Coordinates of C-alpha atoms in Angstrom, one line a residue:
X23 CA 284.6 237.9 196.6
X24 CA 285.7 237.2 193.0
X25 CA 285.4 233.4 193.9
X26 CA 282.1 233.8 195.5
X27 CA 280.7 235.6 192.3
X28 CA 282.3 232.8 190.3
X29 CA 280.6 230.0 192.3
X30 CA 277.2 231.8 192.1
X31 CA 277.3 232.1 188.3
X32 CA 278.2 228.3 188.2
X33 CA 275.3 227.5 190.3
X34 CA 272.9 229.5 188.3
X35 CA 274.3 227.9 185.0
X36 CA 273.7 224.4 186.6
X37 CA 270.1 225.4 187.4
X38 CA 269.4 226.6 184.1
X39 CA 270.8 223.5 182.4
X40 CA 268.5 221.5 184.7
X41 CA 265.4 223.2 183.7
X42 CA 266.1 222.9 179.9
X43 CA 266.7 218.9 180.4
X44 CA 263.5 217.1 178.7
X45 CA 261.5 214.8 181.2
X46 CA 261.5 211.1 180.9
X47 CA 257.8 210.9 182.4
X48 CA 255.5 210.0 179.6
X49 CA 251.5 209.8 180.2
X50 CA 250.0 206.5 179.5
X51 CA 247.3 206.4 176.9
X52 CA 244.1 205.9 178.2
X53 CA 241.9 202.9 177.0
X54 CA 238.3 203.7 176.3
X55 CA 235.7 201.0 176.6
X56 CA 233.6 200.6 173.6
X57 CA 230.0 201.6 173.6
X58 CA 227.5 198.8 174.5
X59 CA 230.4 196.9 176.4
X60 CA 230.6 196.5 180.2
X61 CA 234.0 196.2 181.6
X62 CA 234.9 194.0 184.4
X63 CA 238.3 193.0 185.9
X64 CA 240.0 190.9 183.4
X65 CA 237.3 190.7 180.8
X66 CA 234.6 192.6 179.1
X67 CA 231.1 191.4 178.6
X68 CA 228.8 192.7 175.6
X69 CA 225.7 194.3 177.0
X70 CA 223.7 193.0 174.2
X71 CA 224.3 189.5 175.3
X72 CA 222.6 190.2 178.7
X73 CA 218.9 188.6 179.2
X74 CA 216.3 191.0 178.3
X75 CA 213.6 191.6 181.1
X76 CA 210.1 192.8 180.0
X77 CA 208.0 194.2 182.7
X78 CA 204.2 193.9 182.2
X79 CA 201.5 195.5 184.4
X80 CA 198.3 193.4 184.1
X81 CA 195.3 195.5 182.9
X82 CA 193.3 194.9 186.0
X83 CA 196.2 195.5 188.5
X84 CA 194.9 197.8 191.5
X85 CA 196.0 201.3 191.5
X86 CA 196.5 204.0 194.1
X87 CA 197.0 202.8 197.8
X88 CA 196.2 199.2 196.5
X89 CA 199.0 199.0 193.9
X90 CA 202.6 198.4 194.5
X91 CA 205.3 196.0 193.2
X92 CA 203.3 192.9 193.8
X93 CA 201.2 193.6 191.0
X94 CA 203.8 193.6 188.2
X95 CA 204.7 190.6 186.4
X96 CA 208.3 189.9 185.2
X97 CA 209.0 187.9 182.2
X98 CA 212.5 186.9 181.3
X99 CA 212.6 187.0 177.4
X100 CA 215.9 185.5 176.9
X101 CA 218.1 183.6 179.6
X102 CA 220.5 182.0 177.1
X103 CA 223.4 184.3 178.5
X104 CA 223.5 182.0 181.6
X105 CA 225.4 178.7 181.6
X106 CA 223.4 175.4 181.5
X107 CA 224.0 174.8 185.2
X108 CA 222.6 178.2 186.0
X109 CA 219.3 178.1 184.2
X110 CA 216.1 178.0 185.9
X111 CA 214.7 174.5 186.1
X112 CA 211.4 174.0 184.6
X113 CA 208.5 172.8 186.7
X114 CA 206.6 169.6 186.0
X115 CA 203.7 171.6 185.0
X116 CA 205.9 173.6 182.5
X117 CA 207.7 170.6 181.1
X118 CA 204.7 168.4 180.5
X119 CA 201.7 171.1 180.2
X120 CA 198.9 172.1 182.7
X121 CA 197.3 169.4 184.6
X122 CA 193.5 168.9 183.9
X123 CA 190.8 169.4 186.4
X124 CA 188.6 166.2 186.4
X125 CA 185.4 164.9 188.0
X126 CA 186.1 161.6 190.0
X127 CA 183.8 159.4 191.6
X128 CA 184.5 157.4 194.8
X129 CA 182.9 155.5 197.3
X130 CA 182.5 156.0 201.1
X131 CA 180.1 155.0 204.0
X132 CA 177.3 156.8 202.3
X133 CA 177.6 155.5 198.7
X134 CA 179.0 156.8 195.4
X135 CA 180.2 160.5 195.8
X136 CA 181.6 163.0 193.4
X137 CA 184.7 164.7 193.8
X138 CA 187.2 167.1 191.8
X139 CA 190.7 166.6 191.4
X140 CA 193.7 167.1 188.9
X141 CA 194.9 164.7 186.4
X142 CA 197.9 164.5 184.0
X143 CA 195.4 164.9 181.2
X144 CA 191.9 164.1 180.0
X145 CA 192.4 160.6 179.0
X146 CA 191.8 157.0 180.2
X147 CA 195.2 156.3 181.8
X148 CA 195.5 159.9 183.4
X149 CA 191.7 159.4 184.9
X150 CA 192.6 155.8 186.3
X151 CA 195.8 157.2 187.8
X152 CA 194.1 160.0 189.4
X153 CA 191.6 157.7 190.9
X154 CA 194.5 155.6 192.4
X155 CA 196.0 158.8 193.5
X156 CA 192.9 159.8 195.4
X157 CA 192.5 156.5 197.0
X158 CA 189.5 155.4 195.1
X159 CA 191.0 152.3 193.4
X160 CA 193.7 150.0 194.8
X161 CA 197.4 150.9 194.1
X162 CA 198.6 149.1 191.2
X163 CA 195.3 149.5 189.0
X164 CA 196.2 150.3 185.4
X165 CA 194.7 150.5 182.0
X166 CA 195.5 147.6 179.9
X167 CA 193.8 148.9 176.9
X168 CA 191.4 151.6 175.9
X169 CA 189.7 152.5 172.6
X170 CA 187.0 155.2 171.6
X171 CA 184.8 155.5 168.7
X172 CA 182.5 158.3 168.8
X173 CA 180.6 158.5 172.2
X174 CA 181.2 154.8 173.0
X175 CA 184.4 153.2 174.3
X176 CA 186.1 149.9 175.5
X177 CA 188.1 149.8 178.5
X178 CA 190.2 147.0 180.1
X179 CA 191.8 147.2 183.4
X180 CA 194.4 144.8 185.1
X181 CA 192.1 144.7 188.2
X182 CA 189.0 146.2 189.7
X183 CA 189.5 146.8 193.4
X184 CA 188.4 149.7 195.7
X185 CA 190.5 151.1 198.5
X186 CA 187.4 151.4 200.6
X187 CA 186.8 148.1 202.1
X188 CA 183.0 148.1 202.6
X189 CA 182.6 149.2 198.8
X190 CA 180.6 146.7 196.6
X191 CA 181.9 145.5 193.4
X192 CA 178.8 147.2 191.7
X193 CA 179.7 150.4 193.5
X194 CA 183.4 150.6 192.3
X195 CA 182.3 149.7 189.0
X196 CA 179.9 152.6 188.8
X197 CA 182.7 154.8 189.9
X198 CA 184.7 153.7 187.0
X199 CA 181.9 153.9 184.7
X200 CA 180.7 157.4 185.8
X201 CA 184.3 158.8 185.9
X202 CA 185.0 157.8 182.3
X203 CA 181.7 158.7 180.7
X204 CA 181.4 162.2 182.5
X205 CA 185.0 163.3 181.7
X206 CA 185.3 161.7 178.1
X207 CA 181.9 162.7 176.9
X208 CA 180.6 159.0 176.4
X209 CA 177.3 157.5 176.4
X210 CA 178.4 154.1 177.2
X211 CA 181.6 152.0 177.9
X212 CA 182.2 148.5 177.9
X213 CA 184.4 147.4 180.8
X214 CA 186.7 144.5 181.4
X215 CA 188.7 143.9 184.7
X216 CA 191.2 141.2 184.8
X217 CA 189.5 138.0 183.2
X218 CA 186.1 139.5 184.1
X219 CA 183.8 141.2 181.4
X220 CA 181.2 143.5 182.9
X221 CA 179.8 144.3 179.5
X222 CA 178.4 147.6 178.4
X223 CA 177.7 150.2 180.9
X224 CA 176.5 153.7 181.2
X225 CA 176.4 156.5 183.8
X226 CA 174.3 155.4 186.7
X227 CA 173.0 157.2 190.0
X228 CA 171.8 154.0 191.6
X229 CA 174.5 154.0 194.1
X230 CA 174.7 157.8 194.9
X231 CA 175.3 158.7 198.5
X232 CA 172.0 158.9 200.4

């Protein structure tokens, strides 16, 4: 019995010593993310560097049952946050400016007719280029020189040839003259094409469609 009592006392002493031994486990200090910073795996990104997006609701946007997300315009104020190869490419219209709506004159089997088209600008080169693109003047037709003083001008083309095979020389000349005078606000224009001089010309409706 005495040995059992001694064993129990020794066991109680061992338990008491174990309870008093300091623990080696330490709590890791938590790291807080500064305000205004977004944390991702392995890196942090400052929120102030993100592109700002402005939402604009047009004044004439429909409301009620006719309204909805489709009437809201979204404009990215700054996209410099993105790498160069991720930037949105500019359209031709954005890079070069909006195209001009011009009045062109062409020829068909009824005579000289008027049509509306788009041109890169309101100048002689753009107007002649638009006439080529619209199938009025033959491919390769270009402005050799152009000068304007007030409401008169001088135009030189490398050639004067219509796409429409039955167009007469007078008709295609009228198309060029009418197109230039109407879009550039001219009263008269001197026209040369290749080695031929057509002299001073003005707007005419002589060959208009009948």
